[in-house]
């Protein structure tokens, strides 16, 4: 942080925050501090009670101003660690005509992909998995759930199910699922993807660092081998503010 915090929130600055209720003035003061770089991306805000003291306002006023800025995505609350200035997102474009992996997509953009594992295990298939992956009830399915991160920015939550026949031991997947499937010579060559709009629920919003209710893209991908066997069924939730899916359209023979 480049400036004494108490100065950022001083009552003098606040009175320069235009007209309107106190919480609006405080919100504008905070917004301006981020805009001009007095508060930098990633900076932690002092506790609400300290801000209230610096600005000589009530904690209710501070909370209201911060709530608004969290809802706008300017600040982000992390459970247990406080409130931070959010990082601006850089939009990622994914071409819908190519069957690529997250790791490859990010590498092509010069970004480093990494994952935080939420779950990795072998299970009895659910009715959906049985139907989509063409599995019998007495077979197994590998499930891999990850928070996908590019250059330290969380972009998506993915829950992948892969037939146990193609991936009997999910613990072998450390970075890229597709790279592992390629090693086993069962990398998919075709996929069907369904994209729909959604609003983020609390748990997902927390993982992706966006406000509850923010726009998201819910994606289901079923991918296949050349033989027509389904390999992967993945349900993902992408940040709507960080991802553009681009489809190329050509005129078809009628
Ligand atoms: C992409 C795919 C996902 C696939 C993953 C493999 C979408 C919507 N989803 O994220 O289905 O499992 O790539 O990535 O594009 P990996 O090889 O880096 O693990």
Short mmCIF file of C-alpha atoms and ligand atoms in Angstrom, two decimals:
data_model
loop_
_atom_site.label_atom_id
_atom_site.label_comp_id
_atom_site.label_asym_id
_atom_site.label_seq_id
_atom_site.Cartn_x
_atom_site.Cartn_y
_atom_site.Cartn_z
CA UNK A 1 0.00 0.00 0.00
CA UNK A 2 1.42 3.35 -1.02
CA UNK A 3 -0.30 5.74 1.35
CA UNK A 4 -1.14 5.87 5.01
CA UNK A 5 -4.51 4.13 5.28
CA UNK A 6 -5.99 6.57 7.73
CA UNK A 7 -5.42 9.34 5.13
CA UNK A 8 -7.35 7.40 2.46
CA UNK A 9 -10.36 7.19 4.74
CA UNK A 10 -10.03 10.61 6.40
CA UNK A 11 -13.21 12.61 7.12
CA UNK A 12 -11.80 15.37 4.84
CA UNK A 13 -11.60 12.97 1.87
CA UNK A 14 -15.07 11.73 2.67
CA UNK A 15 -16.56 15.20 2.57
CA UNK A 16 -14.99 15.59 -0.88
CA UNK A 17 -16.95 12.48 -1.96
CA UNK A 18 -19.85 14.52 -3.40
CA UNK A 19 -23.41 14.66 -2.14
CA UNK A 20 -25.72 11.96 -0.80
CA UNK A 21 -25.79 9.65 2.21
CA UNK A 22 -22.56 8.95 4.08
CA UNK A 23 -22.23 5.39 2.79
CA UNK A 24 -22.42 6.68 -0.81
CA UNK A 25 -19.66 9.19 -0.07
CA UNK A 26 -17.52 6.47 1.48
CA UNK A 27 -18.20 4.17 -1.48
CA UNK A 28 -17.08 6.91 -3.91
CA UNK A 29 -13.99 7.63 -1.83
CA UNK A 30 -13.07 3.95 -1.93
CA UNK A 31 -13.84 3.68 -5.64
CA UNK A 32 -11.64 6.71 -6.37
CA UNK A 33 -8.82 5.31 -4.24
CA UNK A 34 -8.85 2.17 -6.43
CA UNK A 35 -9.20 4.16 -9.67
CA UNK A 36 -6.19 6.39 -9.02
CA UNK A 37 -4.12 3.54 -7.55
CA UNK A 38 -4.07 4.70 -3.94
CA UNK A 39 -5.44 1.24 -3.22
CA UNK A 40 -3.92 -1.37 -5.51
CA UNK A 41 -5.31 -4.65 -6.79
CA UNK A 42 -4.77 -7.33 -4.18
CA UNK A 43 -4.46 -4.81 -1.30
CA UNK A 44 -6.25 -5.83 1.87
CA UNK A 45 -8.68 -3.32 3.35
CA UNK A 46 -8.32 -2.57 7.04
CA UNK A 47 -10.98 -4.11 9.33
CA UNK A 48 -14.37 -2.35 9.13
CA UNK A 49 -14.05 -1.01 12.67
CA UNK A 50 -10.73 0.71 11.76
CA UNK A 51 -12.23 2.25 8.61
CA UNK A 52 -15.16 3.49 10.72
CA UNK A 53 -12.70 5.10 13.12
CA UNK A 54 -10.51 6.69 10.39
CA UNK A 55 -13.55 8.10 8.56
CA UNK A 56 -15.49 8.98 11.74
CA UNK A 57 -18.59 7.10 10.54
CA UNK A 58 -20.55 4.13 11.94
CA UNK A 59 -19.67 0.51 11.14
CA UNK A 60 -23.09 0.14 9.49
CA UNK A 61 -22.10 2.88 7.02
CA UNK A 62 -18.78 1.13 6.30
CA UNK A 63 -20.50 -2.23 5.81
CA UNK A 64 -23.05 -0.73 3.40
CA UNK A 65 -20.35 0.96 1.28
CA UNK A 66 -18.27 -2.24 1.16
CA UNK A 67 -21.33 -4.40 0.34
CA UNK A 68 -22.02 -2.21 -2.69
CA UNK A 69 -18.42 -2.44 -3.92
CA UNK A 70 -18.38 -6.23 -3.43
CA UNK A 71 -21.60 -6.46 -5.46
CA UNK A 72 -19.95 -4.39 -8.21
CA UNK A 73 -16.91 -6.66 -8.20
CA UNK A 74 -14.49 -3.87 -7.17
CA UNK A 75 -13.82 -5.50 -3.80
CA UNK A 76 -13.86 -9.16 -2.91
CA UNK A 77 -14.52 -10.75 0.50
CA UNK A 78 -12.51 -13.86 1.30
CA UNK A 79 -13.82 -15.94 4.16
CA UNK A 80 -11.52 -15.76 7.13
CA UNK A 81 -9.00 -13.40 5.56
CA UNK A 82 -10.85 -10.11 4.97
CA UNK A 83 -11.76 -7.77 2.13
CA UNK A 84 -9.43 -7.12 -0.80
CA UNK A 85 -9.29 -4.95 -3.88
CA UNK A 86 -10.32 -7.28 -6.72
CA UNK A 87 -8.06 -7.91 -9.71
CA UNK A 88 -9.43 -6.65 -13.03
CA UNK A 89 -10.21 -9.64 -15.24
CA UNK A 90 -8.72 -10.14 -18.64
CA UNK A 91 -11.19 -11.78 -21.00
CA UNK A 92 -10.35 -15.15 -22.46
CA UNK A 93 -11.74 -16.22 -25.83
CA UNK A 94 -12.33 -19.85 -26.63
CA UNK A 95 -13.08 -20.96 -30.17
CA UNK A 96 -15.95 -23.37 -30.17
CA UNK A 97 -14.85 -25.21 -33.28
CA UNK A 98 -11.74 -26.74 -31.69
CA UNK A 99 -11.59 -29.52 -29.15
CA UNK A 100 -8.86 -28.27 -26.86
CA UNK A 101 -8.06 -28.61 -23.19
CA UNK A 102 -7.97 -25.84 -20.61
CA UNK A 103 -4.19 -26.23 -20.26
CA UNK A 104 -3.70 -25.89 -24.05
CA UNK A 105 -6.10 -22.94 -24.30
CA UNK A 106 -4.20 -21.01 -21.66
CA UNK A 107 -0.74 -21.94 -23.00
CA UNK A 108 -1.77 -20.60 -26.43
CA UNK A 109 -2.50 -17.26 -24.76
CA UNK A 110 0.82 -17.24 -22.92
CA UNK A 111 -0.94 -17.83 -19.62
CA UNK A 112 -0.02 -20.43 -17.03
CA UNK A 113 -2.80 -22.82 -16.11
CA UNK A 114 -3.03 -24.45 -12.74
CA UNK A 115 -5.75 -26.19 -10.75
CA UNK A 116 -6.84 -26.45 -7.17
CA UNK A 117 -8.20 -29.93 -6.60
CA UNK A 118 -11.66 -30.07 -5.05
CA UNK A 119 -12.11 -33.81 -5.45
CA UNK A 120 -10.43 -36.78 -7.12
CA UNK A 121 -11.83 -40.31 -6.71
CA UNK A 122 -13.26 -43.49 -8.17
CA UNK A 123 -17.00 -44.11 -7.75
CA UNK A 124 -19.98 -46.18 -8.76
CA UNK A 125 -21.58 -44.26 -11.66
CA UNK A 126 -24.70 -42.14 -11.09
CA UNK A 127 -27.72 -42.73 -13.37
CA UNK A 128 -26.66 -39.67 -15.46
CA UNK A 129 -23.10 -40.95 -15.83
CA UNK A 130 -24.35 -44.42 -16.74
CA UNK A 131 -26.59 -43.04 -19.44
CA UNK A 132 -24.17 -40.46 -20.88
CA UNK A 133 -20.99 -42.53 -20.70
CA UNK A 134 -22.76 -45.79 -21.61
CA UNK A 135 -21.72 -47.54 -18.38
CA UNK A 136 -23.23 -50.56 -16.62
CA UNK A 137 -24.19 -50.28 -12.92
CA UNK A 138 -21.33 -52.55 -11.80
CA UNK A 139 -18.59 -50.48 -13.47
CA UNK A 140 -16.58 -47.54 -12.12
CA UNK A 141 -16.22 -43.90 -12.98
CA UNK A 142 -13.36 -41.51 -12.15
CA UNK A 143 -14.47 -38.11 -10.90
CA UNK A 144 -12.21 -35.05 -10.99
CA UNK A 145 -13.34 -31.67 -9.64
CA UNK A 146 -11.08 -28.68 -10.02
CA UNK A 147 -10.95 -24.96 -9.68
CA UNK A 148 -9.20 -23.89 -12.89
CA UNK A 149 -6.89 -20.93 -12.58
CA UNK A 150 -5.02 -18.93 -15.23
CA UNK A 151 -2.23 -16.59 -14.16
CA UNK A 152 -3.60 -16.66 -10.60
CA UNK A 153 -7.10 -15.71 -11.73
CA UNK A 154 -9.78 -18.35 -11.02
CA UNK A 155 -11.78 -18.85 -14.25
CA UNK A 156 -13.89 -21.97 -13.88
CA UNK A 157 -15.01 -24.85 -11.71
CA UNK A 158 -15.02 -28.19 -13.53
CA UNK A 159 -16.50 -31.53 -12.51
CA UNK A 160 -15.32 -34.22 -14.94
CA UNK A 161 -16.48 -37.85 -15.03
CA UNK A 162 -14.43 -40.31 -17.07
CA UNK A 163 -15.27 -43.96 -17.57
CA UNK A 164 -13.10 -46.15 -15.30
CA UNK A 165 -12.23 -48.20 -18.35
CA UNK A 166 -10.33 -45.23 -19.81
CA UNK A 167 -9.06 -43.75 -16.55
CA UNK A 168 -8.94 -46.46 -13.87
CA UNK A 169 -6.77 -44.38 -11.51
CA UNK A 170 -7.69 -40.67 -11.33
CA UNK A 171 -4.66 -39.94 -9.13
CA UNK A 172 -2.44 -40.09 -12.26
CA UNK A 173 -3.98 -36.79 -13.41
CA UNK A 174 -1.90 -34.03 -11.89
CA UNK A 175 -2.07 -31.18 -14.41
CA UNK A 176 -3.92 -31.99 -17.66
CA UNK A 177 -6.70 -34.57 -18.02
CA UNK A 178 -6.44 -34.54 -21.82
CA UNK A 179 -2.64 -35.06 -21.70
CA UNK A 180 -3.23 -38.12 -19.50
CA UNK A 181 -5.95 -39.47 -21.81
CA UNK A 182 -3.60 -38.93 -24.74
CA UNK A 183 -0.94 -41.03 -22.97
CA UNK A 184 -3.49 -43.84 -22.64
CA UNK A 185 -4.44 -43.29 -26.32
CA UNK A 186 -8.02 -42.40 -25.43
CA UNK A 187 -7.97 -38.64 -26.00
CA UNK A 188 -11.39 -37.57 -27.33
CA UNK A 189 -11.61 -36.41 -30.95
CA UNK A 190 -15.13 -34.97 -30.96
CA UNK A 191 -17.36 -33.30 -28.38
CA UNK A 192 -20.82 -31.88 -27.94
CA UNK A 193 -21.03 -28.85 -25.72
CA UNK A 194 -24.13 -27.23 -24.25
CA UNK A 195 -23.81 -23.70 -22.83
CA UNK A 196 -26.42 -21.93 -20.73
CA UNK A 197 -26.58 -18.77 -18.62
CA UNK A 198 -26.66 -18.96 -14.86
CA UNK A 199 -26.17 -16.87 -11.73
CA UNK A 200 -23.50 -17.81 -9.23
CA UNK A 201 -24.56 -19.41 -5.97
CA UNK A 202 -22.65 -18.62 -2.79
CA UNK A 203 -20.19 -21.54 -2.69
CA UNK A 204 -19.21 -21.24 -6.39
CA UNK A 205 -19.00 -17.43 -6.21
CA UNK A 206 -16.65 -17.79 -3.22
CA UNK A 207 -14.32 -20.12 -5.12
CA UNK A 208 -14.30 -17.94 -8.23
CA UNK A 209 -13.92 -14.69 -6.30
CA UNK A 210 -17.04 -13.03 -7.75
CA UNK A 211 -20.13 -11.61 -6.05
CA UNK A 212 -23.04 -13.99 -5.32
CA UNK A 213 -25.50 -13.76 -8.22
CA UNK A 214 -22.82 -12.72 -10.76
CA UNK A 215 -23.30 -13.97 -14.31
CA UNK A 216 -21.85 -17.38 -15.14
CA UNK A 217 -21.80 -19.82 -18.02
CA UNK A 218 -22.83 -23.34 -17.24
CA UNK A 219 -21.28 -25.78 -19.71
CA UNK A 220 -21.74 -29.49 -20.25
CA UNK A 221 -19.25 -31.24 -22.50
CA UNK A 222 -19.59 -34.84 -23.62
CA UNK A 223 -16.59 -35.96 -25.61
CA UNK A 224 -16.11 -39.05 -27.74
CA UNK A 225 -13.48 -41.32 -29.21
CA UNK A 226 -13.32 -41.90 -32.97
CA UNK A 227 -15.27 -45.14 -32.37
CA UNK A 228 -18.21 -43.17 -30.97
CA UNK A 229 -17.67 -44.25 -27.34
CA UNK A 230 -18.15 -41.40 -24.84
CA UNK A 231 -14.98 -40.72 -22.81
CA UNK A 232 -15.77 -37.68 -20.72
CA UNK A 233 -18.79 -35.96 -19.24
CA UNK A 234 -17.81 -32.60 -17.76
CA UNK A 235 -19.99 -30.00 -16.09
CA UNK A 236 -18.31 -26.63 -15.75
CA UNK A 237 -19.12 -23.22 -14.41
CA UNK A 238 -17.21 -20.39 -16.07
CA UNK A 239 -17.02 -16.79 -14.95
CA UNK A 240 -19.25 -14.81 -17.30
CA UNK A 241 -17.02 -11.73 -17.02
CA UNK A 242 -13.87 -13.60 -17.98
CA UNK A 243 -14.85 -15.88 -20.83
CA UNK A 244 -16.08 -15.37 -24.39
CA UNK A 245 -16.98 -18.42 -26.41
CA UNK A 246 -16.61 -17.66 -30.08
CA UNK A 247 -18.21 -19.80 -32.80
CA UNK A 248 -17.24 -19.62 -36.45
CA UNK A 249 -20.18 -20.04 -38.80
CA UNK A 250 -19.99 -21.08 -42.43
CA UNK A 251 -22.77 -21.32 -44.95
CA UNK A 252 -23.84 -24.93 -45.23
CA UNK A 253 -25.17 -26.94 -48.12
CA UNK A 254 -28.94 -27.17 -47.77
C1 LIG B 1 -11.73 -27.87 -20.91
C2 LIG B 1 -13.03 -28.61 -21.12
C3 LIG B 1 -13.20 -29.78 -20.21
C4 LIG B 1 -11.95 -30.67 -20.23
C5 LIG B 1 -10.74 -29.83 -19.88
C6 LIG B 1 -9.46 -30.64 -19.93
C7 LIG B 1 -14.55 -26.68 -21.65
C8 LIG B 1 -15.84 -26.04 -21.39
N1 LIG B 1 -14.22 -27.76 -20.94
O1 LIG B 1 -11.74 -27.09 -19.77
O2 LIG B 1 -14.31 -30.55 -20.66
O3 LIG B 1 -12.07 -31.71 -19.30
O4 LIG B 1 -10.62 -28.78 -20.81
O5 LIG B 1 -8.42 -29.77 -19.53
O6 LIG B 1 -13.84 -26.25 -22.50
P1 LIG B 1 -7.01 -30.26 -19.03
O7 LIG B 1 -6.49 -31.23 -20.03
O8 LIG B 1 -6.20 -29.02 -18.91
O9 LIG B 1 -7.22 -30.95 -17.70
#
